[in-house]
Amino acid sequence: MFHPLVFDNIKVVLEGAVYDRDFDGDILVTSRADLIDTAVYQRLFQIDFRLPEGAPAGKREVTAQFQLRTSLADIAGELLEQPLTEHIGCTVCIHFYTYVQDVEGETSEIVGILNEIWGDRPHITQRISARLDEHRPLRWPPDIYENKITLDFHRKIDEGNIGDLRDLIDHTVVSLVRLSE
């Protein structure tokens, strides 16, 4: 008999919990992807969402993205019932996409907000970039920068962590609200 992988079980619960929040009107799901990378045999599920009303005047637009990944070693170890890795499971990363103008000040503020919500648990990184359009005159420094904020928990999860997924979503929604202010 076929038994779903740890990845599949977690994905179903995560996706259902996110769509429950969408159905309740707390968030608006904007995109989802369920991918298999056959070059390295890795699975990836990601779902993007934002606050339903978007960014009101004077507030920052922020989008969240949950990413759930598993690797060949985890999949093979589970299917063969032989541990090929230290712990069979999946990794979760949460990304926030927004814009900043004052790079030094706003990125520090973002870390403070996220640490207050998440309790210094995930490792936070920010990637600042600027879009340069070949059809427009180069203006440097730009007025606004794109900011990709990543929360990485640096550990694998399995079915024993399914109960924590709703808390992760709750914290992500609170983060969306606070980061947009």
PDB file of C-alpha atoms in Angstrom:
ATOM      1  CA  MET A   1       0.000   0.000   0.000  1.00  0.00           C
ATOM      2  CA  PHE A   2       1.188   3.515  -0.809  1.00  0.00           C
ATOM      3  CA  HIS A   3       2.109   5.716   2.139  1.00  0.00           C
ATOM      4  CA  PRO A   4       2.469   9.458   1.539  1.00  0.00           C
ATOM      5  CA  LEU A   5       5.863  10.970   2.236  1.00  0.00           C
ATOM      6  CA  VAL A   6       6.478  13.240   5.211  1.00  0.00           C
ATOM      7  CA  PHE A   7       6.643  16.070   2.654  1.00  0.00           C
ATOM      8  CA  ASP A   8       3.177  15.241   1.284  1.00  0.00           C
ATOM      9  CA  ASN A   9       1.579  15.046   4.732  1.00  0.00           C
ATOM     10  CA  ILE A  10       3.051  18.373   5.833  1.00  0.00           C
ATOM     11  CA  LYS A  11       2.221  20.027   2.496  1.00  0.00           C
ATOM     12  CA  VAL A  12      -1.452  19.037   2.729  1.00  0.00           C
ATOM     13  CA  VAL A  13      -1.775  20.426   6.263  1.00  0.00           C
ATOM     14  CA  LEU A  14       0.165  23.612   5.452  1.00  0.00           C
ATOM     15  CA  GLU A  15      -1.801  24.304   2.289  1.00  0.00           C
ATOM     16  CA  GLY A  16      -5.120  23.640   4.039  1.00  0.00           C
ATOM     17  CA  ALA A  17      -4.231  25.933   6.944  1.00  0.00           C
ATOM     18  CA  VAL A  18      -3.215  28.766   4.597  1.00  0.00           C
ATOM     19  CA  TYR A  19      -6.395  28.406   2.539  1.00  0.00           C
ATOM     20  CA  ASP A  20      -8.455  28.379   5.772  1.00  0.00           C
ATOM     21  CA  ARG A  21      -7.006  31.824   6.582  1.00  0.00           C
ATOM     22  CA  ASP A  22      -7.756  32.937   3.012  1.00  0.00           C
ATOM     23  CA  PHE A  23     -11.347  31.673   3.338  1.00  0.00           C
ATOM     24  CA  ASP A  24     -11.693  33.556   6.662  1.00  0.00           C
ATOM     25  CA  GLY A  25     -10.605  36.761   4.899  1.00  0.00           C
ATOM     26  CA  ASP A  26      -7.400  37.220   6.933  1.00  0.00           C
ATOM     27  CA  ILE A  27      -5.118  36.858   3.896  1.00  0.00           C
ATOM     28  CA  LEU A  28      -5.332  36.585   0.131  1.00  0.00           C
ATOM     29  CA  VAL A  29      -3.456  33.724  -1.558  1.00  0.00           C
ATOM     30  CA  THR A  30      -1.769  35.145  -4.661  1.00  0.00           C
ATOM     31  CA  SER A  31       0.248  32.200  -5.969  1.00  0.00           C
ATOM     32  CA  ARG A  32       1.221  28.596  -5.306  1.00  0.00           C
ATOM     33  CA  ALA A  33       3.626  26.115  -6.850  1.00  0.00           C
ATOM     34  CA  ASP A  34       4.273  22.413  -6.330  1.00  0.00           C
ATOM     35  CA  LEU A  35       7.546  21.596  -8.093  1.00  0.00           C
ATOM     36  CA  ILE A  36       9.881  18.653  -8.619  1.00  0.00           C
ATOM     37  CA  ASP A  37      13.443  19.432  -9.664  1.00  0.00           C
ATOM     38  CA  THR A  38      14.510  16.323 -11.577  1.00  0.00           C
ATOM     39  CA  ALA A  39      18.140  17.455 -11.853  1.00  0.00           C
ATOM     40  CA  VAL A  40      18.709  16.954  -8.117  1.00  0.00           C
ATOM     41  CA  TYR A  41      15.381  15.302  -7.278  1.00  0.00           C
ATOM     42  CA  GLN A  42      14.188  17.877  -4.837  1.00  0.00           C
ATOM     43  CA  ARG A  43      10.579  18.770  -4.096  1.00  0.00           C
ATOM     44  CA  LEU A  44       9.394  22.283  -3.375  1.00  0.00           C
ATOM     45  CA  PHE A  45       5.996  23.580  -2.386  1.00  0.00           C
ATOM     46  CA  GLN A  46       5.499  27.306  -2.042  1.00  0.00           C
ATOM     47  CA  ILE A  47       2.457  29.427  -1.405  1.00  0.00           C
ATOM     48  CA  ASP A  48       2.375  33.229  -1.534  1.00  0.00           C
ATOM     49  CA  PHE A  49      -0.111  35.498   0.194  1.00  0.00           C
ATOM     50  CA  ARG A  50      -0.658  39.052   1.361  1.00  0.00           C
ATOM     51  CA  LEU A  51      -3.104  40.984   3.466  1.00  0.00           C
ATOM     52  CA  PRO A  52      -6.493  41.078   1.714  1.00  0.00           C
ATOM     53  CA  GLU A  53      -6.796  44.845   1.451  1.00  0.00           C
ATOM     54  CA  GLY A  54      -3.271  45.350   0.108  1.00  0.00           C
ATOM     55  CA  ALA A  55      -1.292  48.301   1.369  1.00  0.00           C
ATOM     56  CA  PRO A  56      -3.435  51.243   2.499  1.00  0.00           C
ATOM     57  CA  ALA A  57      -2.152  54.745   1.810  1.00  0.00           C
ATOM     58  CA  GLY A  58       1.014  55.432   3.733  1.00  0.00           C
ATOM     59  CA  LYS A  59       1.685  51.747   4.442  1.00  0.00           C
ATOM     60  CA  ARG A  60       4.200  49.359   2.957  1.00  0.00           C
ATOM     61  CA  GLU A  61       3.156  46.534   0.571  1.00  0.00           C
ATOM     62  CA  VAL A  62       4.400  43.181   1.920  1.00  0.00           C
ATOM     63  CA  THR A  63       3.971  39.684   0.512  1.00  0.00           C
ATOM     64  CA  ALA A  64       4.706  36.449   2.384  1.00  0.00           C
ATOM     65  CA  GLN A  65       5.882  33.176   0.913  1.00  0.00           C
ATOM     66  CA  PHE A  66       6.039  29.806   2.672  1.00  0.00           C
ATOM     67  CA  GLN A  67       8.516  27.341   1.179  1.00  0.00           C
ATOM     68  CA  LEU A  68       8.532  23.658   2.087  1.00  0.00           C
ATOM     69  CA  ARG A  69      11.428  21.560   0.680  1.00  0.00           C
ATOM     70  CA  THR A  70      12.666  18.018   0.789  1.00  0.00           C
ATOM     71  CA  SER A  71      15.701  16.397  -0.816  1.00  0.00           C
ATOM     72  CA  LEU A  72      16.583  13.128  -2.513  1.00  0.00           C
ATOM     73  CA  ALA A  73      18.267  11.813   0.652  1.00  0.00           C
ATOM     74  CA  ASP A  74      15.114  12.448   2.702  1.00  0.00           C
ATOM     75  CA  ILE A  75      12.793  10.914   0.100  1.00  0.00           C
ATOM     76  CA  ALA A  76      14.997   7.864  -0.539  1.00  0.00           C
ATOM     77  CA  GLY A  77      15.647   7.303   3.156  1.00  0.00           C
ATOM     78  CA  GLU A  78      11.948   7.350   3.860  1.00  0.00           C
ATOM     79  CA  LEU A  79      10.982   5.088   0.941  1.00  0.00           C
ATOM     80  CA  LEU A  80      13.813   2.611   1.555  1.00  0.00           C
ATOM     81  CA  GLU A  81      13.274   2.776   5.324  1.00  0.00           C
ATOM     82  CA  GLN A  82      16.993   3.373   5.734  1.00  0.00           C
ATOM     83  CA  PRO A  83      18.267   6.596   7.268  1.00  0.00           C
ATOM     84  CA  LEU A  84      20.404   8.301   4.611  1.00  0.00           C
ATOM     85  CA  THR A  85      20.377  11.558   6.555  1.00  0.00           C
ATOM     86  CA  GLU A  86      20.576  12.351  10.249  1.00  0.00           C
ATOM     87  CA  HIS A  87      16.863  13.164  10.402  1.00  0.00           C
ATOM     88  CA  ILE A  88      14.276  12.512   7.684  1.00  0.00           C
ATOM     89  CA  GLY A  89      11.994  15.476   7.107  1.00  0.00           C
ATOM     90  CA  CYS A  90      11.493  18.788   5.338  1.00  0.00           C
ATOM     91  CA  THR A  91      12.734  22.318   5.738  1.00  0.00           C
ATOM     92  CA  VAL A  92      10.529  25.386   6.036  1.00  0.00           C
ATOM     93  CA  CYS A  93      11.570  28.894   5.096  1.00  0.00           C
ATOM     94  CA  ILE A  94       9.374  31.956   5.186  1.00  0.00           C
ATOM     95  CA  HIS A  95      10.123  34.882   2.898  1.00  0.00           C
ATOM     96  CA  PHE A  96       8.708  38.392   2.989  1.00  0.00           C
ATOM     97  CA  TYR A  97       8.986  40.688  -0.022  1.00  0.00           C
ATOM     98  CA  THR A  98       8.757  44.452   0.377  1.00  0.00           C
ATOM     99  CA  TYR A  99      10.492  47.739  -0.434  1.00  0.00           C
ATOM    100  CA  VAL A 100      12.694  50.038   1.634  1.00  0.00           C
ATOM    101  CA  GLN A 101      14.047  53.537   1.116  1.00  0.00           C
ATOM    102  CA  ASP A 102      16.316  54.029   4.133  1.00  0.00           C
ATOM    103  CA  VAL A 103      18.276  50.758   3.919  1.00  0.00           C
ATOM    104  CA  GLU A 104      20.132  51.019   7.223  1.00  0.00           C
ATOM    105  CA  GLY A 105      17.238  52.302   9.317  1.00  0.00           C
ATOM    106  CA  GLU A 106      14.409  50.229   7.864  1.00  0.00           C
ATOM    107  CA  THR A 107      16.327  46.927   7.769  1.00  0.00           C
ATOM    108  CA  SER A 108      17.212  47.319  11.446  1.00  0.00           C
ATOM    109  CA  GLU A 109      13.592  48.098  12.242  1.00  0.00           C
ATOM    110  CA  ILE A 110      12.471  45.000  10.305  1.00  0.00           C
ATOM    111  CA  VAL A 111      14.799  42.741  12.305  1.00  0.00           C
ATOM    112  CA  GLY A 112      13.488  44.255  15.546  1.00  0.00           C
ATOM    113  CA  ILE A 113       9.850  43.692  14.549  1.00  0.00           C
ATOM    114  CA  LEU A 114      10.465  40.102  13.466  1.00  0.00           C
ATOM    115  CA  ASN A 115      12.498  39.214  16.562  1.00  0.00           C
ATOM    116  CA  GLU A 116       9.701  40.621  18.728  1.00  0.00           C
ATOM    117  CA  ILE A 117       7.132  38.411  16.961  1.00  0.00           C
ATOM    118  CA  TRP A 118       9.226  35.264  16.488  1.00  0.00           C
ATOM    119  CA  GLY A 119      11.228  35.424  19.709  1.00  0.00           C
ATOM    120  CA  ASP A 120      14.705  35.406  18.167  1.00  0.00           C
ATOM    121  CA  ARG A 121      14.074  31.844  16.877  1.00  0.00           C
ATOM    122  CA  PRO A 122      14.553  31.923  13.100  1.00  0.00           C
ATOM    123  CA  HIS A 123      17.720  33.229  11.525  1.00  0.00           C
ATOM    124  CA  ILE A 124      16.813  36.427   9.635  1.00  0.00           C
ATOM    125  CA  THR A 125      18.572  37.561   6.480  1.00  0.00           C
ATOM    126  CA  GLN A 126      17.711  40.407   4.155  1.00  0.00           C
ATOM    127  CA  ARG A 127      18.691  40.742   0.503  1.00  0.00           C
ATOM    128  CA  ILE A 128      18.568  44.295  -0.804  1.00  0.00           C
ATOM    129  CA  SER A 129      18.473  44.877  -4.548  1.00  0.00           C
ATOM    130  CA  ALA A 130      17.616  47.590  -7.021  1.00  0.00           C
ATOM    131  CA  ARG A 131      15.978  47.220 -10.415  1.00  0.00           C
ATOM    132  CA  LEU A 132      17.744  48.959 -13.278  1.00  0.00           C
ATOM    133  CA  ASP A 133      15.649  49.299 -16.414  1.00  0.00           C
ATOM    134  CA  GLU A 134      17.567  49.539 -19.675  1.00  0.00           C
ATOM    135  CA  HIS A 135      14.903  51.834 -21.149  1.00  0.00           C
ATOM    136  CA  ARG A 136      15.112  54.421 -18.392  1.00  0.00           C
ATOM    137  CA  PRO A 137      17.961  56.719 -17.436  1.00  0.00           C
ATOM    138  CA  LEU A 138      20.175  55.315 -14.701  1.00  0.00           C
ATOM    139  CA  ARG A 139      19.495  56.985 -11.392  1.00  0.00           C
ATOM    140  CA  TRP A 140      21.906  56.094  -8.624  1.00  0.00           C
ATOM    141  CA  PRO A 141      21.333  55.698  -5.820  1.00  0.00           C
ATOM    142  CA  PRO A 142      17.746  54.606  -6.439  1.00  0.00           C
ATOM    143  CA  ASP A 143      14.864  56.050  -4.433  1.00  0.00           C
ATOM    144  CA  ILE A 144      13.630  52.603  -3.416  1.00  0.00           C
ATOM    145  CA  TYR A 145      15.149  49.132  -2.962  1.00  0.00           C
ATOM    146  CA  GLU A 146      13.580  45.689  -3.108  1.00  0.00           C
ATOM    147  CA  ASN A 147      13.971  43.719   0.122  1.00  0.00           C
ATOM    148  CA  LYS A 148      13.683  39.931   0.387  1.00  0.00           C
ATOM    149  CA  ILE A 149      13.539  38.953   4.054  1.00  0.00           C
ATOM    150  CA  THR A 150      14.165  35.275   4.848  1.00  0.00           C
ATOM    151  CA  LEU A 151      13.328  33.479   8.078  1.00  0.00           C
ATOM    152  CA  ASP A 152      15.270  30.210   8.207  1.00  0.00           C
ATOM    153  CA  PHE A 153      14.781  27.806  11.099  1.00  0.00           C
ATOM    154  CA  HIS A 154      17.913  25.738  10.258  1.00  0.00           C
ATOM    155  CA  ARG A 155      16.296  22.421  11.098  1.00  0.00           C
ATOM    156  CA  LYS A 156      14.075  19.789   9.584  1.00  0.00           C
ATOM    157  CA  ILE A 157      10.484  19.159  10.554  1.00  0.00           C
ATOM    158  CA  ASP A 158       8.388  16.021  10.289  1.00  0.00           C
ATOM    159  CA  GLU A 159       4.845  14.900  11.120  1.00  0.00           C
ATOM    160  CA  GLY A 160       5.564  15.546  14.792  1.00  0.00           C
ATOM    161  CA  ASN A 161       5.654  19.265  13.986  1.00  0.00           C
ATOM    162  CA  ILE A 162       2.338  19.434  12.114  1.00  0.00           C
ATOM    163  CA  GLY A 163       0.675  21.037  15.132  1.00  0.00           C
ATOM    164  CA  ASP A 164       3.168  23.921  14.888  1.00  0.00           C
ATOM    165  CA  LEU A 165       2.146  24.871  11.336  1.00  0.00           C
ATOM    166  CA  ARG A 166      -0.874  26.920  12.393  1.00  0.00           C
ATOM    167  CA  ASP A 167       1.343  28.859  14.816  1.00  0.00           C
ATOM    168  CA  LEU A 168       3.794  29.535  11.976  1.00  0.00           C
ATOM    169  CA  ILE A 169       0.955  30.848   9.829  1.00  0.00           C
ATOM    170  CA  ASP A 170      -0.399  32.965  12.701  1.00  0.00           C
ATOM    171  CA  HIS A 171       3.062  34.466  13.277  1.00  0.00           C
ATOM    172  CA  THR A 172       3.417  35.102   9.541  1.00  0.00           C
ATOM    173  CA  VAL A 173       0.092  36.962   9.372  1.00  0.00           C
ATOM    174  CA  VAL A 174       1.072  39.079  12.398  1.00  0.00           C
ATOM    175  CA  SER A 175       4.414  39.752  10.676  1.00  0.00           C
ATOM    176  CA  LEU A 176       2.608  40.882   7.516  1.00  0.00           C
ATOM    177  CA  VAL A 177       0.500  43.314   9.528  1.00  0.00           C
ATOM    178  CA  ARG A 178       3.440  44.701  11.500  1.00  0.00           C
ATOM    179  CA  LEU A 179       5.800  44.953   8.518  1.00  0.00           C
ATOM    180  CA  SER A 180       3.200  46.845   6.482  1.00  0.00           C
ATOM    181  CA  GLU A 181       2.841  49.543   9.180  1.00  0.00           C
TER     182      GLU A 181
END
